[in-house]
Amino acid sequence: TVEEEEDNENTGTPENPVTSVSDEYNFDKYDEEDTKPDALLGIGNLAVYSNESGDPYVTLNQNENESDDDSEKEDDKINPRDNLILVGHVEVDASILEVYVYNEEEGTLYVHHDLLLPAYPLCIEWLNHDPIERKPGNLCAIGSMSPVIDVWDIDIVDCLEPAFKLGHRGNKKKVISKYGHRDAVLDLSWNSNMTHIIASGSADQTVLLWDLDSRKFASSLTSFQEKVQTLQWHPFEGQTLLVGSCDRVARVFDCRVEDAHRDWTVPGEVERVQWNHFSPFNFLVGTSTGSIHHIDCRTDAPLWELSAHSKEITGLALSSQCPGLLMTTGADGSQKTWDILDGSPSLVYEHKQKLGTLLCLDACPDLPFVACIGGDNKNHNFCVVDLMEYSGVKHRFANRELMQAIKSEEEEVESAEESSAMETADAMFESLSLDTSDQPQPSTSTVTMKNFQSSGLKNKEKAFGGKKKKFKKKK
């Protein structure tokens, strides 16, 4: 009968009884259903478990791929003989920062990890000053089409956002924005002598000196008539900055004195600048016409000029330990090695790299004959070059005595070090014939020094004094 059927529906089955008409689908025991770990979200044997201590961990095919996991863990380790290379890589609309590991002894080169960047990278600068932890770190500043500089912590493998930023988007109509740059950041240079300072050059025709501790810019250089494309701090004097711009002028600034600089005009737009760490008064300038100019700060005319490439210079790099070894790259796709030790440059070797238009070049700080090169070839756009593999280079430089720059010993009195560094810097700028009689002297309170004093510096001279370095011979 109908009543008997209704009674059966209300009582359910012995295995799964229904307590009431309102709980027809057995919601009361919904949470008690047995769910196997392997069926979680349909992801098979990838699941979160707890160990004996109660801490969660993730396992993926733990039994089958145990050997593969050990191999991956070994690749994650950074050995003392490894060199890290930061590469800005663009694929279609994606911008990526790749961290390569290179080991010369083992002959290995692989991507350790990568970071997804929010904008197209135009320049990359490594630094070890961590203003958050207040101890040496492993950071990377990146300039892009945005006026804001992103600083990433590359020790974090799955980093999703920068550790901090320098600048904010301000008003482009203002000559100098209180927020920082007003246009794209084209180059960056970290001051290795005063580690809390980094300089940035921009398409807004300014150079800003940033205090990393306060994350604000402390001073600005505005002597340019065009975009600032390249800049580099002096390797030994923390107050001396070399800047190149599109107005065809290379300038050397003494940042202790407001607007104190000397200029050298070159035939084309300045594409690259490079201090000669083996001859601290000298620097190199690469131009858009493919020419290279070797200049002494104490003279008006270049020591020599060279037509190195048929198109603009895209890379200038001196060996870290081999005196006179100069590497250059150009938009013509060629990589060249020069010997400039005797005062007149001579071509040692030329190689046509299959990387498309060559865009950048950097020398290894530890290995004197190793450099990395980047290009715009979609299929092959990055390589590490060992110059000793070229017979011409090996024949010229293999027996040349290597030299290595080292800092002064810590046992030396700090005041003596600062005094020596200041005297060297003063001598440099006296030889530049700078007329600073009408300029504020370093002992006066300038905007630059006031901002650096806020970082705990006791006096202005200490802000840009730095410790001297000297060379020792290395066999």
GROMACS .gro file of C-alpha atoms in nm:
model
  475
    1THR     CA    1   0.000   0.000   0.000
    2VAL     CA    2   0.097   0.366  -0.017
    3GLU     CA    3   0.136   0.386   0.358
    4GLU     CA    4   0.378   0.091   0.363
    5GLU     CA    5   0.591   0.251   0.088
    6GLU     CA    6   0.609   0.578   0.281
    7ASP     CA    7   0.715   0.390   0.594
    8ASN     CA    8   1.000   0.228   0.402
    9GLU     CA    9   1.119   0.563   0.274
   10ASN     CA   10   1.121   0.711   0.623
   11THR     CA   11   1.310   0.425   0.788
   12GLY     CA   12   1.571   0.384   0.515
   13THR     CA   13   1.785   0.071   0.485
   14PRO     CA   14   1.958  -0.114   0.768
   15GLU     CA   15   2.298  -0.016   0.630
   16ASN     CA   16   2.209   0.354   0.596
   17PRO     CA   17   1.906   0.441   0.808
   18VAL     CA   18   1.731   0.775   0.770
   19THR     CA   19   1.636   0.936   1.098
   20SER     CA   20   1.371   1.173   0.962
   21VAL     CA   21   1.204   1.292   0.646
   22SER     CA   22   1.398   1.619   0.662
   23ASP     CA   23   1.734   1.431   0.657
   24GLU     CA   24   1.653   1.234   0.345
   25TYR     CA   25   2.013   1.258   0.212
   26ASN     CA   26   2.178   1.164   0.542
   27PHE     CA   27   2.346   1.504   0.602
   28ASP     CA   28   2.395   1.424   0.968
   29LYS     CA   29   2.671   1.179   0.882
   30TYR     CA   30   2.816   1.378   0.593
   31ASP     CA   31   3.139   1.457   0.782
   32GLU     CA   32   3.187   1.094   0.882
   33GLU     CA   33   3.231   0.966   0.528
   34ASP     CA   34   3.555   0.782   0.471
   35THR     CA   35   3.777   0.969   0.221
   36LYS     CA   36   4.102   0.807   0.116
   37PRO     CA   37   4.410   1.034   0.090
   38ASP     CA   38   4.474   0.920  -0.266
   39ALA     CA   39   4.140   1.060  -0.374
   40LEU     CA   40   4.193   1.412  -0.242
   41LEU     CA   41   4.087   1.655  -0.516
   42GLY     CA   42   4.176   1.398  -0.780
   43ILE     CA   43   4.551   1.461  -0.745
   44GLY     CA   44   4.652   1.101  -0.692
   45ASN     CA   45   4.957   1.046  -0.473
   46LEU     CA   46   5.033   1.416  -0.422
   47ALA     CA   47   4.892   1.496  -0.078
   48VAL     CA   48   4.973   1.666   0.252
   49TYR     CA   49   5.052   1.437   0.544
   50SER     CA   50   5.173   1.488   0.898
   51ASN     CA   51   5.482   1.335   1.049
   52GLU     CA   52   5.519   1.218   1.407
   53SER     CA   53   5.586   1.570   1.531
   54GLY     CA   54   5.268   1.696   1.370
   55ASP     CA   55   5.442   1.919   1.112
   56PRO     CA   56   5.292   1.903   0.764
   57TYR     CA   57   5.501   1.800   0.469
   58VAL     CA   58   5.440   1.719   0.105
   59THR     CA   59   5.537   1.393  -0.062
   60LEU     CA   60   5.530   1.315  -0.432
   61ASN     CA   61   5.582   0.954  -0.539
   62GLN     CA   62   5.809   0.915  -0.241
   63ASN     CA   63   5.897   0.552  -0.302
   64GLU     CA   64   5.926   0.550  -0.680
   65ASN     CA   65   6.115   0.878  -0.732
   66GLU     CA   66   6.334   0.881  -0.422
   67SER     CA   67   6.652   0.885  -0.631
   68ASP     CA   68   6.519   1.168  -0.848
   69ASP     CA   69   6.440   1.372  -0.538
   70ASP     CA   70   6.795   1.325  -0.410
   71SER     CA   71   6.930   1.447  -0.743
   72GLU     CA   72   6.709   1.756  -0.735
   73LYS     CA   73   6.815   1.834  -0.380
   74GLU     CA   74   7.178   1.812  -0.489
   75ASP     CA   75   7.109   2.062  -0.770
   76ASP     CA   76   6.949   2.300  -0.521
   77LYS     CA   77   7.271   2.325  -0.321
   78ILE     CA   78   7.506   2.616  -0.399
   79ASN     CA   79   7.866   2.501  -0.366
   80PRO     CA   80   8.158   2.732  -0.280
   81ARG     CA   81   8.299   2.688  -0.632
   82ASP     CA   82   7.972   2.788  -0.802
   83ASN     CA   83   7.911   3.124  -0.966
   84LEU     CA   84   7.560   3.267  -0.990
   85ILE     CA   85   7.447   3.458  -1.299
   86LEU     CA   86   7.137   3.679  -1.308
   87VAL     CA   87   6.966   3.685  -1.648
   88GLY     CA   88   6.668   3.899  -1.749
   89HIS     CA   89   6.469   3.689  -1.996
   90VAL     CA   90   6.162   3.787  -2.197
   91GLU     CA   91   5.927   3.537  -2.362
   92VAL     CA   92   5.638   3.695  -2.552
   93ASP     CA   93   5.459   3.890  -2.274
   94ALA     CA   94   5.632   3.718  -1.981
   95SER     CA   95   5.935   3.877  -1.812
   96ILE     CA   96   6.150   3.641  -1.606
   97LEU     CA   97   6.458   3.673  -1.387
   98GLU     CA   98   6.659   3.351  -1.416
   99VAL     CA   99   6.924   3.255  -1.160
  100TYR     CA  100   7.187   3.038  -1.330
  101VAL     CA  101   7.451   2.829  -1.155
  102TYR     CA  102   7.784   2.797  -1.336
  103ASN     CA  103   8.069   2.573  -1.226
  104GLU     CA  104   8.386   2.589  -1.433
  105GLU     CA  105   8.546   2.276  -1.286
  106GLU     CA  106   8.242   2.057  -1.349
  107GLY     CA  107   8.143   2.232  -1.672
  108THR     CA  108   7.782   2.274  -1.556
  109LEU     CA  109   7.536   2.553  -1.633
  110TYR     CA  110   7.171   2.533  -1.534
  111VAL     CA  111   6.883   2.745  -1.403
  112HIS     CA  112   6.860   2.712  -1.028
  113HIS     CA  113   6.530   2.900  -1.003
  114ASP     CA  114   6.348   3.189  -1.167
  115LEU     CA  115   6.121   3.477  -1.067
  116LEU     CA  116   5.830   3.621  -1.261
  117LEU     CA  117   5.880   3.996  -1.304
  118PRO     CA  118   5.598   4.251  -1.332
  119ALA     CA  119   5.768   4.453  -1.610
  120TYR     CA  120   6.023   4.423  -1.891
  121PRO     CA  121   6.372   4.433  -1.730
  122LEU     CA  122   6.606   4.699  -1.871
  123CYS     CA  123   6.893   4.671  -1.621
  124ILE     CA  124   6.997   4.440  -1.337
  125GLU     CA  125   7.229   4.515  -1.045
  126TRP     CA  126   7.330   4.272  -0.770
  127LEU     CA  127   7.387   4.400  -0.415
  128ASN     CA  128   7.447   4.241  -0.077
  129HIS     CA  129   7.320   4.520   0.150
  130ASP     CA  130   6.993   4.409   0.309
  131PRO     CA  131   6.832   4.712   0.480
  132ILE     CA  132   6.556   4.496   0.628
  133GLU     CA  133   6.768   4.234   0.803
  134ARG     CA  134   7.058   4.482   0.852
  135LYS     CA  135   7.313   4.221   0.746
  136PRO     CA  136   7.474   4.104   0.420
  137GLY     CA  137   7.213   3.956   0.189
  138ASN     CA  138   7.165   3.842  -0.170
  139LEU     CA  139   6.950   4.102  -0.344
  140CYS     CA  140   6.892   4.217  -0.699
  141ALA     CA  141   6.772   4.563  -0.809
  142ILE     CA  142   6.588   4.576  -1.143
  143GLY     CA  143   6.507   4.881  -1.353
  144SER     CA  144   6.228   4.871  -1.610
  145MET     CA  145   5.999   5.094  -1.813
  146SER     CA  146   5.840   5.182  -1.481
  147PRO     CA  147   5.999   5.466  -1.279
  148VAL     CA  148   5.992   5.238  -0.974
  149ILE     CA  149   6.297   5.020  -0.895
  150ASP     CA  150   6.214   4.671  -0.765
  151VAL     CA  151   6.459   4.502  -0.527
  152TRP     CA  152   6.420   4.123  -0.505
  153ASP     CA  153   6.558   3.875  -0.255
  154ILE     CA  154   6.699   3.603  -0.480
  155ASP     CA  155   6.762   3.368  -0.187
  156ILE     CA  156   6.386   3.305  -0.184
  157VAL     CA  157   6.312   3.044  -0.451
  158ASP     CA  158   5.938   3.098  -0.489
  159CYS     CA  159   5.940   3.474  -0.437
  160LEU     CA  160   5.617   3.639  -0.555
  161GLU     CA  161   5.691   4.007  -0.490
  162PRO     CA  162   5.992   4.237  -0.435
  163ALA     CA  163   6.149   4.266  -0.092
  164PHE     CA  164   6.107   4.645  -0.123
  165LYS     CA  165   6.082   4.919  -0.384
  166LEU     CA  166   6.261   5.245  -0.450
  167GLY     CA  167   6.038   5.529  -0.561
  168HIS     CA  168   5.671   5.572  -0.644
  169ARG     CA  169   5.480   5.681  -0.947
  170GLY     CA  170   5.475   6.060  -0.930
  171ASN     CA  171   5.395   6.354  -1.153
  172LYS     CA  172   5.585   6.336  -1.484
  173LYS     CA  173   5.554   6.713  -1.532
  174LYS     CA  174   5.771   6.794  -1.233
  175VAL     CA  175   6.143   6.840  -1.297
  176ILE     CA  176   6.235   6.636  -0.988
  177SER     CA  177   5.966   6.430  -0.823
  178LYS     CA  178   5.977   6.380  -0.450
  179TYR     CA  179   5.886   6.018  -0.519
  180GLY     CA  180   6.188   5.940  -0.739
  181HIS     CA  181   6.219   5.902  -1.116
  182ARG     CA  182   5.948   6.011  -1.357
  183ASP     CA  183   6.037   5.777  -1.645
  184ALA     CA  184   6.204   5.445  -1.726
  185VAL     CA  185   6.513   5.342  -1.528
  186LEU     CA  186   6.789   5.261  -1.780
  187ASP     CA  187   7.085   5.170  -1.559
  188LEU     CA  188   7.178   5.096  -1.197
  189SER     CA  189   7.509   5.090  -1.009
  190TRP     CA  190   7.557   4.972  -0.652
  191ASN     CA  191   7.834   5.137  -0.448
  192SER     CA  192   8.049   4.852  -0.318
  193ASN     CA  193   8.249   5.091  -0.097
  194MET     CA  194   7.945   5.248   0.069
  195THR     CA  195   7.706   4.957   0.057
  196HIS     CA  196   7.389   5.145   0.151
  197ILE     CA  197   7.409   5.362  -0.165
  198ILE     CA  198   7.284   5.277  -0.515
  199ALA     CA  199   7.271   5.512  -0.815
  200SER     CA  200   7.009   5.503  -1.091
  201GLY     CA  201   7.004   5.668  -1.434
  202SER     CA  202   6.676   5.738  -1.608
  203ALA     CA  203   6.513   5.853  -1.930
  204ASP     CA  204   6.393   6.157  -1.730
  205GLN     CA  205   6.751   6.297  -1.771
  206THR     CA  206   6.847   6.261  -1.404
  207VAL     CA  207   7.064   6.044  -1.181
  208LEU     CA  208   6.934   5.969  -0.831
  209LEU     CA  209   7.146   5.853  -0.537
  210TRP     CA  210   6.935   5.626  -0.315
  211ASP     CA  211   6.981   5.550   0.053
  212LEU     CA  212   6.881   5.185   0.080
  213ASP     CA  213   6.834   5.205   0.457
  214SER     CA  214   6.563   5.471   0.432
  215ARG     CA  215   6.443   5.363   0.081
  216LYS     CA  216   6.450   5.727  -0.028
  217PHE     CA  217   6.669   5.914  -0.271
  218ALA     CA  218   6.921   6.138  -0.100
  219SER     CA  219   7.043   6.351  -0.389
  220SER     CA  220   6.993   6.410  -0.760
  221LEU     CA  221   7.226   6.497  -1.048
  222THR     CA  222   7.062   6.706  -1.319
  223SER     CA  223   7.345   6.818  -1.548
  224PHE     CA  224   7.221   6.617  -1.846
  225GLN     CA  225   7.052   6.731  -2.166
  226GLU     CA  226   6.934   6.384  -2.269
  227LYS     CA  227   6.854   6.038  -2.133
  228VAL     CA  228   7.106   5.882  -1.893
  229GLN     CA  229   7.192   5.539  -2.033
  230THR     CA  230   7.487   5.413  -1.830
  231LEU     CA  231   7.669   5.480  -1.502
  232GLN     CA  232   7.923   5.315  -1.273
  233TRP     CA  233   8.072   5.390  -0.932
  234HIS     CA  234   8.449   5.403  -0.904
  235PRO     CA  235   8.581   5.065  -0.782
  236PHE     CA  236   8.790   5.219  -0.500
  237GLU     CA  237   8.657   5.572  -0.432
  238GLY     CA  238   8.302   5.572  -0.302
  239GLN     CA  239   8.236   5.939  -0.389
  240THR     CA  240   8.327   5.919  -0.761
  241LEU     CA  241   8.057   5.837  -1.017
  242LEU     CA  242   8.104   5.795  -1.394
  243VAL     CA  243   7.793   5.871  -1.605
  244GLY     CA  244   7.721   5.850  -1.978
  245SER     CA  245   7.416   5.997  -2.153
  246CYS     CA  246   7.258   6.044  -2.494
  247ASP     CA  247   7.383   6.405  -2.516
  248ARG     CA  248   7.722   6.257  -2.625
  249VAL     CA  249   7.898   6.350  -2.302
  250ALA     CA  250   8.073   6.135  -2.042
  251ARG     CA  251   8.085   6.295  -1.698
  252VAL     CA  252   8.277   6.219  -1.378
  253PHE     CA  253   8.105   6.347  -1.061
  254ASP     CA  254   8.247   6.414  -0.716
  255CYS     CA  255   7.937   6.341  -0.508
  256ARG     CA  256   8.083   6.514  -0.200
  257VAL     CA  257   8.037   6.851  -0.371
  258GLU     CA  258   7.716   6.972  -0.529
  259ASP     CA  259   7.727   6.976  -0.911
  260ALA     CA  260   8.104   6.911  -0.923
  261HIS     CA  261   8.187   6.725  -1.242
  262ARG     CA  262   8.406   6.723  -1.550
  263ASP     CA  263   8.290   6.644  -1.905
  264TRP     CA  264   8.432   6.471  -2.212
  265THR     CA  265   8.249   6.492  -2.545
  266VAL     CA  266   8.249   6.185  -2.775
  267PRO     CA  267   8.126   6.138  -3.135
  268GLY     CA  268   7.806   5.944  -3.052
  269GLU     CA  269   7.560   5.872  -2.776
  270VAL     CA  270   7.730   5.710  -2.476
  271GLU     CA  271   7.613   5.348  -2.460
  272ARG     CA  272   7.854   5.198  -2.204
  273VAL     CA  273   8.111   5.322  -1.951
  274GLN     CA  274   8.371   5.115  -1.764
  275TRP     CA  275   8.631   5.210  -1.502
  276ASN     CA  276   8.975   5.054  -1.546
  277HIS     CA  277   9.040   4.894  -1.206
  278PHE     CA  278   9.403   4.836  -1.302
  279SER     CA  279   9.454   5.208  -1.366
  280PRO     CA  280   9.212   5.394  -1.137
  281PHE     CA  281   9.243   5.731  -1.317
  282ASN     CA  282   9.133   5.580  -1.648
  283PHE     CA  283   8.796   5.476  -1.789
  284LEU     CA  284   8.647   5.350  -2.117
  285VAL     CA  285   8.351   5.490  -2.311
  286GLY     CA  286   8.157   5.297  -2.579
  287THR     CA  287   7.934   5.491  -2.820
  288SER     CA  288   7.644   5.442  -3.059
  289THR     CA  289   7.882   5.473  -3.356
  290GLY     CA  290   8.080   5.166  -3.247
  291SER     CA  291   8.381   5.362  -3.122
  292ILE     CA  292   8.565   5.315  -2.790
  293HIS     CA  293   8.751   5.597  -2.612
  294HIS     CA  294   9.010   5.545  -2.338
  295ILE     CA  295   9.020   5.856  -2.118
  296ASP     CA  296   9.242   5.970  -1.833
  297CYS     CA  297   9.065   6.191  -1.578
  298ARG     CA  298   9.373   6.413  -1.559
  299THR     CA  299   9.375   6.503  -1.930
  300ASP     CA  300   9.134   6.672  -2.168
  301ALA     CA  301   9.187   6.450  -2.472
  302PRO     CA  302   9.141   6.071  -2.483
  303LEU     CA  303   9.452   5.856  -2.457
  304TRP     CA  304   9.337   5.664  -2.763
  305GLU     CA  305   9.027   5.606  -2.976
  306LEU     CA  306   8.922   5.289  -3.153
  307SER     CA  307   8.658   5.199  -3.412
  308ALA     CA  308   8.569   4.864  -3.258
  309HIS     CA  309   8.233   4.768  -3.412
  310SER     CA  310   8.024   4.861  -3.713
  311LYS     CA  311   7.720   4.927  -3.491
  312GLU     CA  312   7.669   5.055  -3.137
  313ILE     CA  313   7.869   4.917  -2.846
  314THR     CA  314   7.647   4.701  -2.627
  315GLY     CA  315   7.906   4.562  -2.385
  316LEU     CA  316   8.239   4.665  -2.227
  317ALA     CA  317   8.413   4.441  -1.975
  318LEU     CA  318   8.766   4.419  -1.838
  319SER     CA  319   8.903   4.097  -1.695
  320SER     CA  320   8.888   4.094  -1.316
  321GLN     CA  321   9.249   3.973  -1.281
  322CYS     CA  322   9.426   3.983  -1.619
  323PRO     CA  323   9.560   4.335  -1.692
  324GLY     CA  324   9.488   4.467  -2.041
  325LEU     CA  325   9.226   4.208  -2.139
  326LEU     CA  326   8.925   4.396  -2.276
  327MET     CA  327   8.609   4.227  -2.406
  328THR     CA  328   8.353   4.409  -2.621
  329THR     CA  329   8.024   4.324  -2.790
  330GLY     CA  330   7.829   4.516  -3.051
  331ALA     CA  331   7.489   4.519  -3.214
  332ASP     CA  332   7.663   4.375  -3.521
  333GLY     CA  333   7.660   4.038  -3.341
  334SER     CA  334   8.035   4.009  -3.290
  335GLN     CA  335   8.232   3.954  -2.970
  336LYS     CA  336   8.591   4.083  -2.971
  337THR     CA  337   8.888   4.047  -2.737
  338TRP     CA  338   9.148   4.326  -2.721
  339ASP     CA  339   9.485   4.382  -2.557
  340ILE     CA  340   9.513   4.740  -2.426
  341LEU     CA  341   9.803   4.694  -2.185
  342ASP     CA  342  10.070   4.878  -2.387
  343GLY     CA  343   9.867   5.196  -2.438
  344SER     CA  344   9.758   5.109  -2.793
  345PRO     CA  345   9.473   4.860  -2.844
  346SER     CA  346   9.528   4.553  -3.060
  347LEU     CA  347   9.265   4.302  -3.169
  348VAL     CA  348   9.342   3.955  -3.038
  349TYR     CA  349   9.034   3.754  -3.142
  350GLU     CA  350   8.694   3.807  -3.302
  351HIS     CA  351   8.402   3.566  -3.282
  352LYS     CA  352   8.056   3.587  -3.434
  353GLN     CA  353   7.823   3.467  -3.163
  354LYS     CA  354   7.502   3.296  -3.279
  355LEU     CA  355   7.288   3.490  -3.033
  356GLY     CA  356   7.135   3.741  -3.274
  357THR     CA  357   7.194   4.104  -3.186
  358LEU     CA  358   7.418   4.105  -2.881
  359LEU     CA  359   7.261   4.309  -2.601
  360CYS     CA  360   7.482   4.272  -2.294
  361LEU     CA  361   7.814   4.148  -2.163
  362ASP     CA  362   7.959   4.092  -1.817
  363ALA     CA  363   8.286   3.946  -1.690
  364CYS     CA  364   8.310   3.693  -1.409
  365PRO     CA  365   8.450   3.851  -1.089
  366ASP     CA  366   8.627   3.528  -0.987
  367LEU     CA  367   8.744   3.371  -1.314
  368PRO     CA  368   8.966   3.604  -1.520
  369PHE     CA  369   8.886   3.456  -1.863
  370VAL     CA  370   8.511   3.383  -1.829
  371ALA     CA  371   8.229   3.612  -1.942
  372CYS     CA  372   7.857   3.582  -2.013
  373ILE     CA  373   7.678   3.727  -2.316
  374GLY     CA  374   7.309   3.786  -2.393
  375GLY     CA  375   7.133   3.838  -2.726
  376ASP     CA  376   6.789   3.853  -2.887
  377ASN     CA  377   6.783   3.514  -3.064
  378LYS     CA  378   6.462   3.344  -2.948
  379ASN     CA  379   6.609   2.995  -2.968
  380HIS     CA  380   6.953   3.069  -2.823
  381ASN     CA  381   6.998   3.400  -2.641
  382PHE     CA  382   7.248   3.337  -2.359
  383CYS     CA  383   7.589   3.175  -2.324
  384VAL     CA  384   7.893   3.161  -2.097
  385VAL     CA  385   8.225   3.203  -2.279
  386ASP     CA  386   8.566   3.075  -2.167
  387LEU     CA  387   8.821   3.282  -2.361
  388MET     CA  388   9.092   3.021  -2.302
  389GLU     CA  389   8.913   2.801  -2.553
  390TYR     CA  390   9.024   3.044  -2.826
  391SER     CA  391   9.382   2.970  -2.930
  392GLY     CA  392   9.463   3.334  -3.009
  393VAL     CA  393   9.350   3.454  -2.667
  394LYS     CA  394   9.529   3.169  -2.491
  395HIS     CA  395   9.852   3.243  -2.675
  396ARG     CA  396   9.839   3.614  -2.581
  397PHE     CA  397   9.723   3.603  -2.219
  398ALA     CA  398   9.798   3.255  -2.078
  399ASN     CA  399  10.140   3.355  -1.943
  400ARG     CA  400  10.044   3.706  -1.832
  401GLU     CA  401  10.080   3.762  -1.458
  402LEU     CA  402   9.742   3.787  -1.288
  403MET     CA  403   9.656   4.053  -1.032
  404GLN     CA  404   9.377   4.062  -0.779
  405ALA     CA  405   9.231   4.362  -0.597
  406ILE     CA  406   9.198   4.319  -0.221
  407LYS     CA  407   9.082   4.546   0.055
  408SER     CA  408   9.317   4.695   0.311
  409GLU     CA  409   9.384   4.483   0.617
  410GLU     CA  410   9.140   4.525   0.903
  411GLU     CA  411   9.428   4.580   1.145
  412GLU     CA  412   9.496   4.923   0.991
  413VAL     CA  413   9.361   5.216   1.185
  414GLU     CA  414   9.025   5.323   1.039
  415SER     CA  415   9.105   5.693   1.052
  416ALA     CA  416   9.424   5.637   0.854
  417GLU     CA  417   9.228   5.446   0.589
  418GLU     CA  418   8.970   5.722   0.553
  419SER     CA  419   9.237   5.990   0.537
  420SER     CA  420   9.424   5.801   0.266
  421ALA     CA  421   9.107   5.750   0.064
  422MET     CA  422   9.013   6.116   0.090
  423GLU     CA  423   9.361   6.231  -0.012
  424THR     CA  424   9.350   6.007  -0.318
  425ALA     CA  425   9.007   6.141  -0.416
  426ASP     CA  426   9.118   6.500  -0.361
  427ALA     CA  427   9.423   6.445  -0.578
  428MET     CA  428   9.204   6.303  -0.854
  429PHE     CA  429   8.971   6.599  -0.863
  430GLU     CA  430   9.250   6.852  -0.826
  431SER     CA  431   9.399   6.703  -1.141
  432LEU     CA  432   9.061   6.751  -1.308
  433SER     CA  433   9.105   7.128  -1.263
  434LEU     CA  434   8.768   7.159  -1.099
  435ASP     CA  435   8.699   7.510  -0.977
  436THR     CA  436   8.514   7.452  -0.652
  437SER     CA  437   8.582   7.788  -0.496
  438ASP     CA  438   8.218   7.887  -0.537
  439GLN     CA  439   8.087   7.542  -0.449
  440PRO     CA  440   8.002   7.423  -0.098
  441GLN     CA  441   8.293   7.226   0.045
  442PRO     CA  442   8.254   6.874   0.183
  443SER     CA  443   8.252   7.006   0.539
  444THR     CA  444   7.937   7.210   0.476
  445SER     CA  445   7.587   7.066   0.508
  446THR     CA  446   7.461   6.965   0.165
  447VAL     CA  447   7.138   6.788   0.081
  448THR     CA  448   7.325   6.470  -0.010
  449MET     CA  449   7.512   6.447   0.315
  450LYS     CA  450   7.214   6.533   0.532
  451ASN     CA  451   7.020   6.242   0.396
  452PHE     CA  452   7.312   6.003   0.437
  453GLN     CA  453   7.360   6.123   0.794
  454SER     CA  454   7.012   5.992   0.869
  455SER     CA  455   7.151   5.642   0.807
  456GLY     CA  456   7.373   5.668   1.114
  457LEU     CA  457   7.681   5.821   0.952
  458LYS     CA  458   7.883   6.045   1.182
  459ASN     CA  459   8.018   6.288   0.924
  460LYS     CA  460   8.000   6.376   0.558
  461GLU     CA  461   8.351   6.265   0.473
  462LYS     CA  462   8.272   5.916   0.599
  463ALA     CA  463   7.966   5.897   0.373
  464PHE     CA  464   8.180   5.898   0.059
  465GLY     CA  465   8.524   5.819   0.198
  466GLY     CA  466   8.531   5.443   0.163
  467LYS     CA  467   8.823   5.211   0.227
  468LYS     CA  468   9.108   5.199  -0.019
  469LYS     CA  469   9.190   4.885  -0.207
  470LYS     CA  470   9.528   4.781  -0.333
  471PHE     CA  471   9.661   4.520  -0.571
  472LYS     CA  472   9.866   4.217  -0.490
  473LYS     CA  473  10.027   3.991  -0.742
  474LYS     CA  474   9.882   3.647  -0.791
  475LYS     CA  475  10.057   3.366  -0.976
   0.00000   0.00000   0.00000
